[in-house]
Amino acid sequence: MAVRSTGPKRWEHELSEASAYSAYSTIRIERAGDRIAWVYLNRPEKRNAMSPQLHMEMYHALDELEIDDEIDVVVIAGAEGNFSSGQDLKQFFRELEDKPDQRYLMEQRYCKWRWDRLSTFPKITIAMVDGWCVGGAFTHLVACDFAIAAEQARFSLSEVNWGIIPGGMVTKAVVEAMGYRDSLYYILTAEELDGARAAQVGLVNRAVPAAELRAEVERLATMLMRKNQHVLRASKQACRMVMRGMDNDQSLDYLGAKFTQLKALDPSNGYSTGLSSFVDGKTYKPVHDPYPRG
Ligand code: ACO
């Protein structure tokens, strides 16, 4: 039977749409040629609240960033001094209230980019937090591999104060990051945390003076870029997988399989190179040097 051409497949269409950076109206992506993509939620007049449009744009932008060979690290931040004030209370909550189909589609999309996609993203991701980080913004904060905050950043799980629980993946995200005791405290009290407190409870890796925030993120990104990206990718996947519901036997089995998979997939053959550099050549100490870049 003759095979008819059916034109571009849906995913090809979506990928070509994703290339259209200039079409984005609620996010801004900067690439300075240093293998870092700076992705800004860009609704500063609304404190970077996440509207349906913003969710769609982030969903597509991650496609493009994933296949961009010139990028190793994706930084997620907010434009003009605020990370994000959470879901857009008007456009997301009020205006979708009587539209269950659209709301369902949106929930698929917003969970997808902020949790499923980001927390398993193959490249390194860093949340750079300044100003407000509220409610739904905790999801992509936690989903990023690293989070660096300004000392005066302001975190709040405000949900209980206006009559809802932290839904979507927020509760799951904060329990994963902070543990049960602190999560329950901040979910029930909605008490504000500053950057230093956020670092204490494990919500961010560290807090630095605002003037040093971008430089600190760049320092971390640059340090990570010198390492073998295949090893980093496998390591972060392994962390997430064992944390999310594997028992000891499953973890041992999975990590063994991952170890073998990495050896097979790493084109730089970093494992053998590193091993022989240390054991035979005595030219390399793994505790001091970055693993050879693959
Ligand atoms: N959704 C929609 N609009 C918002 C949001 C939001 N989450 N946050 C701020 N805005 C809008 C404001 O309505 C205002 O719009 P306007 O200029 O048209 O009046 C503009 O952004 C500026 O907001 P202000 O409140 O004036 O800014 P301020 O700097 O004084 O306060 C703060 C910032 C603390 C973030 C405050 O705006 C606020 O409490 N926002 C709501 C935060 C929140 O509870 N988010 C939802 C969490 S629940 C969830 O995400 C699932």
CSV table of C-alpha atoms and ligand atoms in Angstrom, one decimal:
chain,number,residue,atom,x,y,z
A,1,MET,CA,0.0,0.0,0.0
A,2,ALA,CA,1.3,3.5,-0.9
A,3,VAL,CA,2.3,5.6,2.1
A,4,ARG,CA,0.9,9.0,1.9
A,5,SER,CA,2.8,12.0,3.2
A,6,THR,CA,0.9,13.5,6.1
A,7,GLY,CA,2.9,16.7,6.4
A,8,PRO,CA,4.7,17.7,9.6
A,9,LYS,CA,3.9,15.7,12.7
A,10,ARG,CA,2.4,17.4,15.7
A,11,TRP,CA,5.7,17.3,17.6
A,12,GLU,CA,7.6,18.8,14.7
A,13,HIS,CA,5.1,21.6,14.6
A,14,GLU,CA,5.5,22.1,18.3
A,15,LEU,CA,9.3,22.1,18.1
A,16,SER,CA,9.3,24.7,15.3
A,17,GLU,CA,7.0,26.8,17.4
A,18,ALA,CA,9.3,26.4,20.3
A,19,SER,CA,12.2,28.0,18.2
A,20,ALA,CA,10.3,31.2,18.0
A,21,TYR,CA,11.9,32.9,21.0
A,22,SER,CA,10.9,36.3,19.8
A,23,ALA,CA,7.3,35.2,19.9
A,24,TYR,CA,7.3,34.8,23.7
A,25,SER,CA,5.5,37.6,25.4
A,26,THR,CA,5.6,36.4,29.1
A,27,ILE,CA,9.1,35.0,29.3
A,28,ARG,CA,12.5,36.3,28.1
A,29,ILE,CA,15.5,34.1,27.3
A,30,GLU,CA,19.0,35.4,27.2
A,31,ARG,CA,22.0,33.5,25.9
A,32,ALA,CA,25.3,35.3,26.3
A,33,GLY,CA,27.3,32.6,24.5
A,34,ASP,CA,28.7,31.1,27.7
A,35,ARG,CA,26.6,28.0,27.5
A,36,ILE,CA,24.1,29.4,30.1
A,37,ALA,CA,20.5,30.2,29.2
A,38,TRP,CA,18.9,32.8,31.5
A,39,VAL,CA,15.2,32.3,31.4
A,40,TYR,CA,13.2,35.1,33.1
A,41,LEU,CA,9.5,34.9,33.9
A,42,ASN,CA,8.7,38.3,32.5
A,43,ARG,CA,5.6,39.8,33.9
A,44,PRO,CA,7.2,42.2,36.3
A,45,GLU,CA,4.1,44.5,36.5
A,46,LYS,CA,2.4,41.4,38.1
A,47,ARG,CA,5.4,40.4,40.1
A,48,ASN,CA,5.9,37.6,37.5
A,49,ALA,CA,2.7,35.8,38.4
A,50,MET,CA,2.2,32.7,36.2
A,51,SER,CA,-0.6,33.2,33.7
A,52,PRO,CA,-1.9,30.4,31.4
A,53,GLN,CA,0.1,32.1,28.5
A,54,LEU,CA,3.3,32.0,30.6
A,55,HIS,CA,2.8,28.2,31.3
A,56,MET,CA,2.4,27.5,27.6
A,57,GLU,CA,5.5,29.5,26.8
A,58,MET,CA,7.6,27.8,29.4
A,59,TYR,CA,6.4,24.4,28.2
A,60,HIS,CA,7.6,25.2,24.7
A,61,ALA,CA,10.8,26.9,25.8
A,62,LEU,CA,12.0,23.9,27.6
A,63,ASP,CA,11.7,21.9,24.4
A,64,GLU,CA,14.0,24.3,22.7
A,65,LEU,CA,16.5,24.5,25.5
A,66,GLU,CA,16.6,20.7,25.8
A,67,ILE,CA,17.8,20.3,22.2
A,68,ASP,CA,20.1,23.4,22.1
A,69,ASP,CA,23.6,22.0,21.8
A,70,GLU,CA,25.1,25.4,22.8
A,71,ILE,CA,23.5,25.3,26.3
A,72,ASP,CA,24.7,23.3,29.3
A,73,VAL,CA,22.9,25.2,32.1
A,74,VAL,CA,19.5,26.7,32.4
A,75,VAL,CA,18.9,29.4,35.0
A,76,ILE,CA,15.3,30.2,35.9
A,77,ALA,CA,14.7,33.6,37.4
A,78,GLY,CA,12.2,36.5,37.5
A,79,ALA,CA,12.4,39.8,35.7
A,80,GLU,CA,13.0,43.0,37.6
A,81,GLY,CA,13.7,41.7,41.1
A,82,ASN,CA,11.0,39.2,41.9
A,83,PHE,CA,11.2,35.4,41.3
A,84,SER,CA,7.4,34.9,41.0
A,85,SER,CA,4.2,35.7,43.0
A,86,GLY,CA,2.8,32.3,42.2
A,87,GLN,CA,-0.2,31.4,40.0
A,88,ASP,CA,-2.0,34.4,38.5
A,89,LEU,CA,-5.0,34.7,40.8
A,90,LYS,CA,-7.1,36.4,38.2
A,91,GLN,CA,-6.1,34.7,35.0
A,92,PHE,CA,-5.4,31.3,36.4
A,93,PHE,CA,-7.9,30.9,39.2
A,94,ARG,CA,-10.8,33.3,38.6
A,95,GLU,CA,-11.0,33.2,34.8
A,96,LEU,CA,-10.6,29.4,34.5
A,97,GLU,CA,-13.0,28.6,37.4
A,98,ASP,CA,-16.0,27.9,35.1
A,99,LYS,CA,-13.9,26.4,32.3
A,100,PRO,CA,-13.1,22.9,33.6
A,101,ASP,CA,-11.7,21.7,30.2
A,102,GLN,CA,-9.3,24.6,29.9
A,103,ARG,CA,-8.4,24.4,33.5
A,104,TYR,CA,-7.6,20.6,33.1
A,105,LEU,CA,-5.4,21.3,30.1
A,106,MET,CA,-3.6,24.1,31.9
A,107,GLU,CA,-3.0,21.9,35.0
A,108,GLN,CA,-1.4,19.3,32.7
A,109,ARG,CA,0.8,22.0,31.1
A,110,TYR,CA,1.8,23.7,34.3
A,111,CYS,CA,2.6,20.5,36.2
A,112,LYS,CA,4.5,19.3,33.1
A,113,TRP,CA,7.0,22.1,32.7
A,114,ARG,CA,7.5,23.0,36.4
A,115,TRP,CA,7.7,19.4,37.7
A,116,ASP,CA,7.9,16.6,35.2
A,117,ARG,CA,10.1,18.4,32.7
A,118,LEU,CA,12.2,20.6,35.0
A,119,SER,CA,12.9,18.0,37.7
A,120,THR,CA,14.0,15.5,35.0
A,121,PHE,CA,15.6,18.0,32.7
A,122,PRO,CA,18.7,16.6,31.2
A,123,LYS,CA,20.8,19.8,31.6
A,124,ILE,CA,21.7,21.4,34.9
A,125,THR,CA,19.0,23.8,36.2
A,126,ILE,CA,19.5,26.6,38.7
A,127,ALA,CA,16.8,28.8,40.3
A,128,MET,CA,18.0,32.3,40.9
A,129,VAL,CA,15.7,33.9,43.5
A,130,ASP,CA,15.4,37.5,44.3
A,131,GLY,CA,12.4,39.3,45.7
A,132,TRP,CA,9.1,37.4,46.2
A,133,CYS,CA,8.7,33.7,45.7
A,134,VAL,CA,5.2,32.8,46.5
A,135,GLY,CA,2.9,29.7,46.5
A,136,GLY,CA,3.0,28.0,43.1
A,137,ALA,CA,6.5,29.3,42.5
A,138,PHE,CA,7.8,26.8,45.0
A,139,THR,CA,7.2,24.1,42.5
A,140,HIS,CA,9.8,25.2,39.9
A,141,LEU,CA,12.0,26.4,42.7
A,142,VAL,CA,12.3,22.9,44.1
A,143,ALA,CA,12.3,21.2,40.7
A,144,CYS,CA,15.5,23.0,39.7
A,145,ASP,CA,18.7,21.1,40.6
A,146,PHE,CA,20.1,24.1,42.6
A,147,ALA,CA,18.6,27.2,44.1
A,148,ILE,CA,20.6,30.3,45.0
A,149,ALA,CA,18.7,33.2,46.7
A,150,ALA,CA,19.4,36.8,47.6
A,151,GLU,CA,19.6,37.2,51.4
A,152,GLN,CA,16.6,39.5,51.3
A,153,ALA,CA,14.5,37.2,49.0
A,154,ARG,CA,11.0,36.7,50.5
A,155,PHE,CA,9.4,33.2,50.4
A,156,SER,CA,5.8,32.6,51.4
A,157,LEU,CA,3.4,29.7,51.2
A,158,SER,CA,0.4,32.1,51.2
A,159,GLU,CA,-2.2,29.5,50.2
A,160,VAL,CA,-3.9,29.0,53.6
A,161,ASN,CA,-4.3,32.8,53.9
A,162,TRP,CA,-6.7,32.9,51.1
A,163,GLY,CA,-8.5,29.6,51.6
A,164,ILE,CA,-6.8,26.9,49.7
A,165,ILE,CA,-4.2,24.2,50.3
A,166,PRO,CA,-0.9,24.3,48.4
A,167,GLY,CA,-2.1,22.3,45.5
A,168,GLY,CA,-0.6,21.3,42.1
A,169,MET,CA,2.7,19.9,43.2
A,170,VAL,CA,3.5,22.6,45.8
A,171,THR,CA,3.0,20.4,48.9
A,172,LYS,CA,4.9,17.6,47.4
A,173,ALA,CA,7.7,19.9,46.4
A,174,VAL,CA,8.2,21.6,49.7
A,175,VAL,CA,8.0,18.3,51.7
A,176,GLU,CA,10.7,16.9,49.3
A,177,ALA,CA,12.9,19.9,49.9
A,178,MET,CA,12.3,20.8,53.6
A,179,GLY,CA,11.1,17.6,55.2
A,180,TYR,CA,7.9,17.1,57.1
A,181,ARG,CA,8.4,19.3,60.2
A,182,ASP,CA,9.4,22.6,58.5
A,183,SER,CA,7.0,22.0,55.6
A,184,LEU,CA,4.0,21.7,57.9
A,185,TYR,CA,5.1,24.7,59.8
A,186,TYR,CA,5.4,27.0,56.8
A,187,ILE,CA,2.3,25.6,55.0
A,188,LEU,CA,0.1,26.1,58.1
A,189,THR,CA,1.4,29.4,59.2
A,190,ALA,CA,2.2,31.0,55.8
A,191,GLU,CA,5.0,32.7,57.8
A,192,GLU,CA,7.6,34.4,55.5
A,193,LEU,CA,11.1,33.1,55.2
A,194,ASP,CA,14.1,35.2,54.0
A,195,GLY,CA,16.9,33.8,52.0
A,196,ALA,CA,19.0,32.8,54.9
A,197,ARG,CA,16.2,30.9,56.6
A,198,ALA,CA,15.3,29.3,53.2
A,199,ALA,CA,18.9,28.0,53.1
A,200,GLN,CA,18.6,26.7,56.7
A,201,VAL,CA,15.5,24.7,55.9
A,202,GLY,CA,16.9,23.3,52.7
A,203,LEU,CA,14.7,25.2,50.3
A,204,VAL,CA,17.7,26.8,48.6
A,205,ASN,CA,21.4,25.9,48.6
A,206,ARG,CA,22.6,29.2,49.9
A,207,ALA,CA,21.8,32.8,50.2
A,208,VAL,CA,24.1,35.6,49.2
A,209,PRO,CA,24.0,39.4,49.2
A,210,ALA,CA,21.7,40.6,46.3
A,211,ALA,CA,24.7,42.3,44.6
A,212,GLU,CA,26.5,39.0,44.3
A,213,LEU,CA,23.5,36.9,43.3
A,214,ARG,CA,24.2,36.7,39.5
A,215,ALA,CA,27.9,36.2,40.0
A,216,GLU,CA,27.3,33.4,42.4
A,217,VAL,CA,25.0,31.6,40.0
A,218,GLU,CA,27.5,32.1,37.2
A,219,ARG,CA,30.3,30.7,39.5
A,220,LEU,CA,28.2,27.6,40.2
A,221,ALA,CA,27.2,27.1,36.5
A,222,THR,CA,30.8,27.5,35.4
A,223,MET,CA,32.1,25.0,37.9
A,224,LEU,CA,29.5,22.5,36.8
A,225,MET,CA,30.2,23.0,33.1
A,226,ARG,CA,33.8,21.9,33.5
A,227,LYS,CA,32.6,18.5,34.6
A,228,ASN,CA,31.5,15.6,32.5
A,229,GLN,CA,27.9,16.4,31.5
A,230,HIS,CA,26.9,12.8,30.9
A,231,VAL,CA,27.9,12.0,34.5
A,232,LEU,CA,26.0,15.0,35.9
A,233,ARG,CA,22.9,14.0,33.9
A,234,ALA,CA,23.0,10.4,35.2
A,235,SER,CA,23.7,11.5,38.7
A,236,LYS,CA,20.8,13.9,38.9
A,237,GLN,CA,18.4,11.4,37.4
A,238,ALA,CA,19.6,8.8,40.0
A,239,CYS,CA,19.0,11.2,42.9
A,240,ARG,CA,15.5,11.9,41.8
A,241,MET,CA,14.6,8.3,41.1
A,242,VAL,CA,15.9,6.9,44.4
A,243,MET,CA,14.2,9.7,46.4
A,244,ARG,CA,10.8,9.1,44.7
A,245,GLY,CA,9.6,5.8,46.1
A,246,MET,CA,12.4,3.1,45.6
A,247,ASP,CA,13.2,0.8,48.4
A,248,ASN,CA,16.7,-0.4,49.2
A,249,ASP,CA,16.7,-3.3,46.8
A,250,GLN,CA,15.2,-1.3,44.0
A,251,SER,CA,17.7,1.5,44.6
A,252,LEU,CA,20.7,-0.9,44.5
A,253,ASP,CA,19.5,-2.6,41.3
A,254,TYR,CA,18.6,0.7,39.6
A,255,LEU,CA,21.9,2.4,40.5
A,256,GLY,CA,23.8,-0.6,39.3
A,257,ALA,CA,22.0,-0.5,36.0
A,258,LYS,CA,22.5,3.3,35.7
A,259,PHE,CA,26.2,2.9,36.4
A,260,THR,CA,26.5,0.4,33.5
A,261,GLN,CA,24.3,2.5,31.2
A,262,LEU,CA,26.5,5.6,31.8
A,263,LYS,CA,29.6,3.7,30.9
A,264,ALA,CA,28.0,2.6,27.7
A,265,LEU,CA,26.6,6.0,26.8
A,266,ASP,CA,29.4,8.4,27.7
A,267,PRO,CA,31.1,9.1,24.4
A,268,SER,CA,34.2,10.5,26.2
A,269,ASN,CA,34.7,7.2,28.0
A,270,GLY,CA,35.3,9.3,31.1
A,271,TYR,CA,35.2,6.3,33.5
A,272,SER,CA,38.1,4.5,31.9
A,273,THR,CA,40.1,7.7,31.3
A,274,GLY,CA,39.6,8.8,34.9
A,275,LEU,CA,40.5,5.4,36.2
A,276,SER,CA,43.7,5.0,34.2
A,277,SER,CA,44.8,8.6,34.9
A,278,PHE,CA,44.6,8.0,38.6
A,279,VAL,CA,45.7,4.3,38.8
A,280,ASP,CA,48.3,4.1,36.0
A,281,GLY,CA,49.3,7.7,35.0
A,282,LYS,CA,49.1,9.1,38.5
A,283,THR,CA,48.2,12.4,36.8
A,284,TYR,CA,44.8,12.9,38.3
A,285,LYS,CA,43.2,13.2,41.7
A,286,PRO,CA,39.3,12.9,41.6
A,287,VAL,CA,38.9,14.8,44.8
A,288,HIS,CA,40.6,17.9,43.5
A,289,ASP,CA,40.0,18.1,39.8
A,290,PRO,CA,36.8,18.2,37.7
A,291,TYR,CA,36.1,15.0,35.9
A,292,PRO,CA,37.2,15.2,32.3
A,293,ARG,CA,34.5,16.9,30.2
A,294,GLY,CA,32.5,14.6,27.9
B,1,ACO,N1,-1.8,37.0,40.6
B,1,ACO,C1,-2.2,38.0,39.9
B,1,ACO,N2,-1.8,39.3,40.1
B,1,ACO,C2,-0.8,39.5,41.0
B,1,ACO,C3,-0.3,38.4,41.7
B,1,ACO,C4,-0.8,37.1,41.5
B,1,ACO,N3,-0.3,36.1,42.2
B,1,ACO,N4,0.6,39.0,42.6
B,1,ACO,C5,0.7,40.3,42.3
B,1,ACO,N5,-0.2,40.6,41.3
B,1,ACO,C6,-0.5,41.9,40.7
B,1,ACO,C7,-1.3,42.8,41.6
B,1,ACO,O1,-2.7,42.5,41.6
B,1,ACO,C8,-0.9,44.1,41.1
B,1,ACO,O2,-1.6,44.3,39.9
B,1,ACO,P1,-2.2,45.8,39.6
B,1,ACO,O3,-1.0,46.7,39.4
B,1,ACO,O4,-3.0,45.6,38.3
B,1,ACO,O5,-3.1,46.2,40.8
B,1,ACO,C9,0.5,44.0,40.7
B,1,ACO,O6,0.7,42.6,40.6
B,1,ACO,C10,1.5,44.5,41.8
B,1,ACO,O7,1.1,43.8,43.0
B,1,ACO,P2,1.2,44.5,44.4
B,1,ACO,O8,0.5,43.7,45.4
B,1,ACO,O9,0.9,46.0,44.3
B,1,ACO,O10,2.8,44.4,44.7
B,1,ACO,P3,3.6,44.4,46.1
B,1,ACO,O11,5.1,44.5,45.7
B,1,ACO,O12,3.1,45.5,47.0
B,1,ACO,O13,3.3,43.0,46.7
B,1,ACO,C11,3.1,40.6,46.7
B,1,ACO,C12,3.8,41.9,46.1
B,1,ACO,C13,3.5,40.5,48.2
B,1,ACO,C14,3.7,39.4,45.9
B,1,ACO,C15,1.6,40.8,46.5
B,1,ACO,O14,1.3,41.2,45.2
B,1,ACO,C16,0.8,39.5,46.8
B,1,ACO,O15,0.6,39.1,47.9
B,1,ACO,N6,0.5,38.7,45.7
B,1,ACO,C17,-0.2,37.5,45.8
B,1,ACO,C18,0.7,36.4,46.1
B,1,ACO,C19,0.0,35.1,46.2
B,1,ACO,O16,-0.7,34.8,47.2
B,1,ACO,N7,0.0,34.3,45.2
B,1,ACO,C20,-0.7,33.1,45.0
B,1,ACO,C21,-0.1,32.0,45.7
B,1,ACO,S1,-1.1,30.5,45.6
B,1,ACO,C22,-0.6,29.7,44.3
B,1,ACO,O17,0.3,30.2,43.6
B,1,ACO,C23,-1.2,28.4,44.0
